Short mmCIF file of C-alpha atoms in Angstrom, two decimals:
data_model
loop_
_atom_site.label_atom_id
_atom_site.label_comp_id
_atom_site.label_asym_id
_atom_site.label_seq_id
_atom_site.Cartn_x
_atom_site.Cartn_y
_atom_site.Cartn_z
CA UNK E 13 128.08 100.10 101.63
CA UNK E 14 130.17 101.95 99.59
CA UNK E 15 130.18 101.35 95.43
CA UNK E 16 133.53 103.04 93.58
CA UNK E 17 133.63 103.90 89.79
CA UNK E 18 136.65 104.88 88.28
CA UNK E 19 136.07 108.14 85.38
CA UNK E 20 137.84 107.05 82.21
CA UNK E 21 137.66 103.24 83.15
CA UNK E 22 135.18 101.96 80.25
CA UNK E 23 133.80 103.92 77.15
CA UNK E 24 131.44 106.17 77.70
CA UNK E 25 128.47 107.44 75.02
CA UNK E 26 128.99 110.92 73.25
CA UNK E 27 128.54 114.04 74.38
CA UNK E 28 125.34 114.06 71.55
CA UNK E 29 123.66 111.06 74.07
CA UNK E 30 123.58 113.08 76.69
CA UNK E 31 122.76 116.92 75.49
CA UNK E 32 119.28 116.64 75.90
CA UNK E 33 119.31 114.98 79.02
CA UNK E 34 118.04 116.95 82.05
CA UNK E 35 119.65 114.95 84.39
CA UNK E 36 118.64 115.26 88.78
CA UNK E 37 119.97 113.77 91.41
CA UNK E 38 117.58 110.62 92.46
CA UNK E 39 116.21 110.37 96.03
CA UNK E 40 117.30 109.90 98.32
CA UNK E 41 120.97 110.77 97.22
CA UNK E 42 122.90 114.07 97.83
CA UNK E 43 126.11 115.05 96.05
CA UNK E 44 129.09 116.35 98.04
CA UNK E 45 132.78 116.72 96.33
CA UNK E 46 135.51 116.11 98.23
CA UNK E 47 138.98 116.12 96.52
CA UNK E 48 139.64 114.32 93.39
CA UNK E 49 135.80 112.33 94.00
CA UNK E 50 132.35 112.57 93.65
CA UNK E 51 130.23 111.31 96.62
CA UNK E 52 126.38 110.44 95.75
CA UNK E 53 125.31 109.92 99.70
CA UNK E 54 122.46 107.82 100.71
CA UNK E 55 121.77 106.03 103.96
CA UNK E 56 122.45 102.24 102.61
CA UNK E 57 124.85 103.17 100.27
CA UNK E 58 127.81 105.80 98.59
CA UNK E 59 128.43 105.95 94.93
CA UNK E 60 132.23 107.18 94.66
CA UNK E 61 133.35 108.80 91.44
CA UNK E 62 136.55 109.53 90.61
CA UNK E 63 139.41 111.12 89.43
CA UNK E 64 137.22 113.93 88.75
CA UNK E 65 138.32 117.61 88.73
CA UNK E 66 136.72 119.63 91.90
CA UNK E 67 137.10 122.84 90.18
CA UNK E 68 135.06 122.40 87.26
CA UNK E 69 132.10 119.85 88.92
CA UNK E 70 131.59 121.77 92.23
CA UNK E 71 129.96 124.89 90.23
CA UNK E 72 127.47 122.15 88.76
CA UNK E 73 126.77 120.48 91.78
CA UNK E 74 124.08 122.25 92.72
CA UNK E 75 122.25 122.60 89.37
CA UNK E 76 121.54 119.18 88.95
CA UNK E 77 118.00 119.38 89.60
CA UNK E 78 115.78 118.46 86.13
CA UNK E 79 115.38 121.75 85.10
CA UNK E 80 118.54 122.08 83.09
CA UNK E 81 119.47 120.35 79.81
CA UNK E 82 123.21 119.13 79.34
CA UNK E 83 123.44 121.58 76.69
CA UNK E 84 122.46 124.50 79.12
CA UNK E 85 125.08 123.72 81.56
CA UNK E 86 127.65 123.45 79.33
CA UNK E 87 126.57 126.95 77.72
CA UNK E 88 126.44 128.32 80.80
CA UNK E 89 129.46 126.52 83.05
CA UNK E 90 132.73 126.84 80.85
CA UNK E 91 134.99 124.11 82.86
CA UNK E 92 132.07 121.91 81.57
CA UNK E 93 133.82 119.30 79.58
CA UNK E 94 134.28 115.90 78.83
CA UNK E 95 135.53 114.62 82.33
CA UNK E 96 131.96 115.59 83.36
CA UNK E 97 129.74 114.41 80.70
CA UNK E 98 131.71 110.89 81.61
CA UNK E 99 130.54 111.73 85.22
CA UNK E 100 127.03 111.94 84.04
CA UNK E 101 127.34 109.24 82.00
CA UNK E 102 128.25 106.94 84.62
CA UNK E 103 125.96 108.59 87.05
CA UNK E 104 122.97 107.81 84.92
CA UNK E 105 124.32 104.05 84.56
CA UNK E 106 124.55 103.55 88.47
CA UNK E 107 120.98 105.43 88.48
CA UNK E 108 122.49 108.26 91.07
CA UNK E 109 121.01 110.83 88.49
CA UNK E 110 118.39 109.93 86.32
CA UNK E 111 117.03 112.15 82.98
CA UNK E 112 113.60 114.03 83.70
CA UNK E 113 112.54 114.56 80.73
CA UNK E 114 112.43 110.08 80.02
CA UNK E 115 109.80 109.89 83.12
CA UNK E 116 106.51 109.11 82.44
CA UNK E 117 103.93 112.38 83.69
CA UNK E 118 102.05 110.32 86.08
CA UNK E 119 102.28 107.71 88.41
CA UNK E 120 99.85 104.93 89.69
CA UNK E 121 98.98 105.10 93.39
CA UNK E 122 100.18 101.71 93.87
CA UNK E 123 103.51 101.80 92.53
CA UNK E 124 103.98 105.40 94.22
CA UNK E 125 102.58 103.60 97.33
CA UNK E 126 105.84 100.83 97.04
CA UNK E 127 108.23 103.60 96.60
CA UNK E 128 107.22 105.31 99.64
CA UNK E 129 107.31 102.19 101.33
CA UNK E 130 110.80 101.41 100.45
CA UNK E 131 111.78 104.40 102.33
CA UNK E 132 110.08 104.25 105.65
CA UNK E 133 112.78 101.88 106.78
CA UNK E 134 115.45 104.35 106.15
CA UNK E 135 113.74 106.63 107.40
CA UNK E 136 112.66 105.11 110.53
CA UNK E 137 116.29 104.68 111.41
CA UNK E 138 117.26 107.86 110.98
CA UNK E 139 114.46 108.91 113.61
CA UNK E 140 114.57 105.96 115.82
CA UNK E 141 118.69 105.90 116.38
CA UNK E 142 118.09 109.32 117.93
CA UNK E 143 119.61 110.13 121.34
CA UNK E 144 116.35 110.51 122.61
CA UNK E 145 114.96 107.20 121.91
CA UNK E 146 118.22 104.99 122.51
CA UNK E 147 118.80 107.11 125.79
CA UNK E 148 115.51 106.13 127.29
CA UNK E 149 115.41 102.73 126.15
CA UNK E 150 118.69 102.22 127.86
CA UNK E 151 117.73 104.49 130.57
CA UNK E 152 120.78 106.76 129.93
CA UNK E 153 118.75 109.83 130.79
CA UNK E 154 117.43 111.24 134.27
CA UNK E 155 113.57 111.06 135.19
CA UNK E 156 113.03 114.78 134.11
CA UNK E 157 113.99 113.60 130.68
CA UNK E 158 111.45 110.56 130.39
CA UNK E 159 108.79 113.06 132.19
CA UNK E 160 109.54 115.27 129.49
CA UNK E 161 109.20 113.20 126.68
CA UNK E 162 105.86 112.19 127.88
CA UNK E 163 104.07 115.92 128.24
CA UNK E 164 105.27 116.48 124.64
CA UNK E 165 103.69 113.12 123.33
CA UNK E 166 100.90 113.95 125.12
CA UNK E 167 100.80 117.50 123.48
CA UNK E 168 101.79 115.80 120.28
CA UNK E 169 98.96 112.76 120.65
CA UNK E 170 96.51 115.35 121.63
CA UNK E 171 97.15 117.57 118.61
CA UNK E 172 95.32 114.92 116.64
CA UNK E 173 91.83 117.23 117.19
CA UNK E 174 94.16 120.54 115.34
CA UNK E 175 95.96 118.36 112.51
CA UNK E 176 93.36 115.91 110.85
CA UNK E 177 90.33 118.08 110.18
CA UNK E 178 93.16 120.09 108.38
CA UNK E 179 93.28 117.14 106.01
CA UNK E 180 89.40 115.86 106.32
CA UNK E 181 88.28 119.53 104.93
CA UNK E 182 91.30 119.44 102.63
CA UNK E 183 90.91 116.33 100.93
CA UNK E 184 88.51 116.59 97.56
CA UNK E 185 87.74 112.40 97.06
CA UNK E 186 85.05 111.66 99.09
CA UNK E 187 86.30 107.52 99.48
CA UNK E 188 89.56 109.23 100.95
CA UNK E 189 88.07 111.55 102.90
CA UNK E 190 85.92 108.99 104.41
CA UNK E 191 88.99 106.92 105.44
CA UNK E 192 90.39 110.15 107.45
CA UNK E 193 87.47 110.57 109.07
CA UNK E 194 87.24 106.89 110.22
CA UNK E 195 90.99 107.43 111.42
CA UNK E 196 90.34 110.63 113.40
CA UNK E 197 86.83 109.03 114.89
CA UNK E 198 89.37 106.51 115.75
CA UNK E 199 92.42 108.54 117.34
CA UNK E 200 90.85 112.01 118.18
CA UNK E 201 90.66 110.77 121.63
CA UNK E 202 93.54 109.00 122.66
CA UNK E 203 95.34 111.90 124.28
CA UNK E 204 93.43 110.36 127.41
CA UNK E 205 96.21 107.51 127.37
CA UNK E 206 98.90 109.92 127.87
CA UNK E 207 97.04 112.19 130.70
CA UNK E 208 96.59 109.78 132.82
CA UNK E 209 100.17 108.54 132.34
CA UNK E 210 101.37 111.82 133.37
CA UNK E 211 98.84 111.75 136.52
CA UNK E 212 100.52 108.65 137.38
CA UNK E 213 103.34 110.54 137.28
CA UNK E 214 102.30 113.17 139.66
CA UNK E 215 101.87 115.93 136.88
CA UNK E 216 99.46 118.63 137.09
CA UNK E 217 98.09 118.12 133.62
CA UNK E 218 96.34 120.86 133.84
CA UNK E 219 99.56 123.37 134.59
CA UNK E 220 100.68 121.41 131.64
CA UNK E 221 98.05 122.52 129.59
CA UNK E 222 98.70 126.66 130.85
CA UNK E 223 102.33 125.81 130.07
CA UNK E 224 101.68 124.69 126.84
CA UNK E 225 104.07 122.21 124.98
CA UNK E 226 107.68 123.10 123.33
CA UNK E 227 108.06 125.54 120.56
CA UNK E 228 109.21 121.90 118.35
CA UNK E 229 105.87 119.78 119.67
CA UNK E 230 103.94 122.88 117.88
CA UNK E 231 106.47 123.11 114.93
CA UNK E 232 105.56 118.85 114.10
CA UNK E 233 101.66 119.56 114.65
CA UNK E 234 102.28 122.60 112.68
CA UNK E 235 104.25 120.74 109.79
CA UNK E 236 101.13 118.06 109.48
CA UNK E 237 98.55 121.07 109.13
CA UNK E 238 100.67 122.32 106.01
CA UNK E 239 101.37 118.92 104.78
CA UNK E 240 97.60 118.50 104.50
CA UNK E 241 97.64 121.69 102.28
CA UNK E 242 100.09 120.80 99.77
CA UNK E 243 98.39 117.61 98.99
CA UNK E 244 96.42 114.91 101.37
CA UNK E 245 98.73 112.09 100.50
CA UNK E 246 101.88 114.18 101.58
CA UNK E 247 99.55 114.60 104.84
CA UNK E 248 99.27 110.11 104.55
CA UNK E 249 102.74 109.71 104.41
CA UNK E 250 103.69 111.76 107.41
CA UNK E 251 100.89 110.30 109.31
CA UNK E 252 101.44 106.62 107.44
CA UNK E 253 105.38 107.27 108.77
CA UNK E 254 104.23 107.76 112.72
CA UNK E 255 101.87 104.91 112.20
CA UNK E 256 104.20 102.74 110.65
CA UNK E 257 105.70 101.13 113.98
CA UNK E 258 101.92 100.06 114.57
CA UNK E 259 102.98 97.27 111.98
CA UNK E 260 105.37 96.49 114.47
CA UNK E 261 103.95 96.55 117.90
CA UNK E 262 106.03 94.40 119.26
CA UNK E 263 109.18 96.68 119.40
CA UNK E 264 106.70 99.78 120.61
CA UNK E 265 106.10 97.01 123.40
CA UNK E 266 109.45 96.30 124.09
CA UNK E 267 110.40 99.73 124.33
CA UNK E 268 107.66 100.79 127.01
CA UNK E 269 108.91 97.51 128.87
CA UNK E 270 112.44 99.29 128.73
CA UNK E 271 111.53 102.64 130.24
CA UNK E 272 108.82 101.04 132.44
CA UNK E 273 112.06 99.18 133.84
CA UNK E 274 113.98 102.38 133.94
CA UNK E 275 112.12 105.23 135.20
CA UNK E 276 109.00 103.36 136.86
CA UNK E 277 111.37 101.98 139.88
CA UNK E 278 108.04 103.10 142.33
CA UNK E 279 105.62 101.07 140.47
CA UNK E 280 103.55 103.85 139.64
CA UNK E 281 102.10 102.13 136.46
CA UNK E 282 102.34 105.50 134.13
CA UNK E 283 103.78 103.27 131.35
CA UNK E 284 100.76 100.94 131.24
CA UNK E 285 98.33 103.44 129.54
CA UNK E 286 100.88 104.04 126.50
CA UNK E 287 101.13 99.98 125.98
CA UNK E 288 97.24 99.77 126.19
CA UNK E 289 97.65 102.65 123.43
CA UNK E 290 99.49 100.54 121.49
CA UNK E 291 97.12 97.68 122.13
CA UNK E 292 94.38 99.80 120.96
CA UNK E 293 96.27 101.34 117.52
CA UNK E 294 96.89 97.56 116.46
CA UNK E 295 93.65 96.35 117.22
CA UNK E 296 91.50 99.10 114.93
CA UNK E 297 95.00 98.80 111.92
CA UNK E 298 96.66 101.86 112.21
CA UNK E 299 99.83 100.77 110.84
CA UNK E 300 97.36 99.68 107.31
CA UNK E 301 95.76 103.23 106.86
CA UNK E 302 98.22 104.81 104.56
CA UNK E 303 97.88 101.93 102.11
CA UNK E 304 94.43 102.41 102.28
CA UNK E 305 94.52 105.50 101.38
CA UNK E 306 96.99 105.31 98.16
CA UNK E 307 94.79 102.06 97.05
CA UNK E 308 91.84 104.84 96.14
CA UNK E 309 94.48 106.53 93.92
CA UNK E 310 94.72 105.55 89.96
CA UNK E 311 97.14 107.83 89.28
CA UNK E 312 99.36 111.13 90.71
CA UNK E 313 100.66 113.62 88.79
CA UNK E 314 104.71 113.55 88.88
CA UNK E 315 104.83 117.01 90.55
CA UNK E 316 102.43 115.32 93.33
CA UNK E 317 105.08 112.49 93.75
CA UNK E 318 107.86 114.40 94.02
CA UNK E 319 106.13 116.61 96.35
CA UNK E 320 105.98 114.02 98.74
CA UNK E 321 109.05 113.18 99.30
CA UNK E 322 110.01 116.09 99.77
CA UNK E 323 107.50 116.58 102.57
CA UNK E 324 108.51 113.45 104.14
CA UNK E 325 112.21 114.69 103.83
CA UNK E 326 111.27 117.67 105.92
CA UNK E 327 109.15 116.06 108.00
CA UNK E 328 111.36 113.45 109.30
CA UNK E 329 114.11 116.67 109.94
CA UNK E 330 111.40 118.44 111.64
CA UNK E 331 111.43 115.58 114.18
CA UNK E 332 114.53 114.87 114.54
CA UNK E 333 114.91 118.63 115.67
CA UNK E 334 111.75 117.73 118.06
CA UNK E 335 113.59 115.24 119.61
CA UNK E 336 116.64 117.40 119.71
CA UNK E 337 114.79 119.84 121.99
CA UNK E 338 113.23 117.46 124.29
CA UNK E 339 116.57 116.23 125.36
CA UNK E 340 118.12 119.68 125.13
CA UNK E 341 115.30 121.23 127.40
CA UNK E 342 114.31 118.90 129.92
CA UNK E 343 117.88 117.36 130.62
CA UNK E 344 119.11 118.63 134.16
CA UNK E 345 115.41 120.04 135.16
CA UNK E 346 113.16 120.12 138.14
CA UNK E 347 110.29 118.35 138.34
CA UNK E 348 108.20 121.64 138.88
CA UNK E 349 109.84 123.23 136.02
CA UNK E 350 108.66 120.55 134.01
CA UNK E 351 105.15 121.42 135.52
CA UNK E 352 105.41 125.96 134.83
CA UNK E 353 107.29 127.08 132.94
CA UNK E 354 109.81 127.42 129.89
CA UNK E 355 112.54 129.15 132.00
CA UNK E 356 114.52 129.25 129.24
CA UNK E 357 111.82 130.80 126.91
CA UNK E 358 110.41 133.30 129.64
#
């Protein structure tokens, strides 16, 4: 969808209305100029300004982050003039940029809980259009690819035991701690799924485990370990956004029907574990623990809420790149390659 203001079109407050403003750029929009126009990007819309003068917004483009006042950026930025206090102006009307210093300092868990949730859609798209995902639901790719993408979710689903006692020892509120721990009691063992998937397969699982996974399968368990660190609800919200399609089992069913259809033509049976993991994540409420978890919290500090998003911003590019080098590295291999060795990182 794509929303069009015209600068200059209707009145706009004074330059004094906005001086002490220090305006940002809300999630999950991004700024680009292009031309005469001002693009405020998101996935389910665009917010188009123009006529606007390239020249004098492009150096301020960048500096719309919350920790400059109007006043500051015109001291410091010349070209600033009226055109772009009527950009701002708009801007803040079509809530594309929003004034920091109007927030409140705190947020309750719940209603940071709803804005997360918002998201996950968006952000489930963005992960779940991938190549790697349409390719084997369509069976578009060769069996070294689907092999592949199974000994990396196995690495990945057996990572569990490295990435939540991260969070467990991290976490300081004993009724959320308690709720991890329930969770990894619950998951630390489900690796087991995925071995025996790849046995079906005929892989050596255990020259899979000498081989080790991709450099990207360490760089996601990696990611959760440090999300953990920052804060234990930007650990949830990664975790709450793999979990999420446990809400929806029915299209993780229908896409292990799809590649049991497409790479199982000898009736091996190696998809059958990952649907009883499915079965298995529904029955004990997987898709449920992240609102558990933000239902313990009164209240997070702003800083905490933006740091969130931001992890979940980086965490959903840090698997897209996963999935990125799963296609990229098993496409066109042997089946014992799969089995040794990185030839490419030897």
């Amino acid at each position: 969808e794509k929303v069009e203001r015209f600068v200059g079109d209707r009145g706009y407050r004074e330059i004094g209305n906005l001086r002490t403003m220090s305006v940002e750029i809300a999630y999950p929009y991004r700024m680009v100029v292009s031309g005469a126009a001002v693009r405020f990007e998101a996935p389910e819309e665009d917010v188009i300004f123009s006529p606007v003068n390239a020249d004098s917004v492009r150096p301020i483009s960048d500096k719309l982050d919350g920790a400059r006042t109007v006043d500051e950026l015109r001291e410091k930025y010349p070209k600033f003039g009226r055109d772009i206090a009527e950009l701002l102006d708009l801007a803040v009307r079509e809530k594309v940029v929003f004034d920091r210093t109007r927030l409140p300092s705190t947020i309750s868990g719940t209603n940071l809980l709803a804005a997360v949730e918002k998201h996950i859609p968006s952000w489930n798209e963005r992960l779940f259009n991938h190549q790697l995902w349409r390719g084997l639901y369509q069976g578009k790719f060769g069996q070294t690819v689907a092999r592949g993408w199974s000994i990396e979710t196995y690495f990945f689903i057996r990572g569990a035991i490295m990435r939540m006692p991260s969070v467990i020892s991290a976490c300081r509120v004993p009724e959320i701690r308690e709720i991890f721990l329930e969770h990894f009691t619950e998951e630390y063992d489900h690796y087991a799924f995925f071995a025996t998937a790849l046995e079906r397969q005929g892989v050596d699982v255990g020259k899979i485990e000498r081989r080790g996974p991709l450099p990207s399968t360490e760089a996601v368990i990696n990611f959760t370990k440090y999300a953990s660190r920052i804060h234990p609800l930007c650990y949830s919200v990664c975790s709450g956004l793999l979990e999420s399609t446990g809400t929806d089992a029915h299209k993780g069913r229908d896409f292990y029907r799809h590649v049991a259809e497409h790479y199982d033509m000898a009736r091996t049976g190696w998809v059958e574990p990952m649907l009883k993991h499915v079965d298995l994540d529904e029955s004990y409420g997987h898709g449920s623990v992240m609102k558990e978890i933000f239902e313990q919290v009164p209240h997070v500090d702003r800083q905490v809420a933006d740091e969130i998003f931001q992890t979940a911003e980086l965490f959903v590019e840090t698997l897209i790149l996963w999935f990125d080098e799963i296609v990229w590295f098993y496409r066109n291999r042997e089946k014992d390659e799969c089995n040794l060795v990185y030839r490419l990182y030897a």
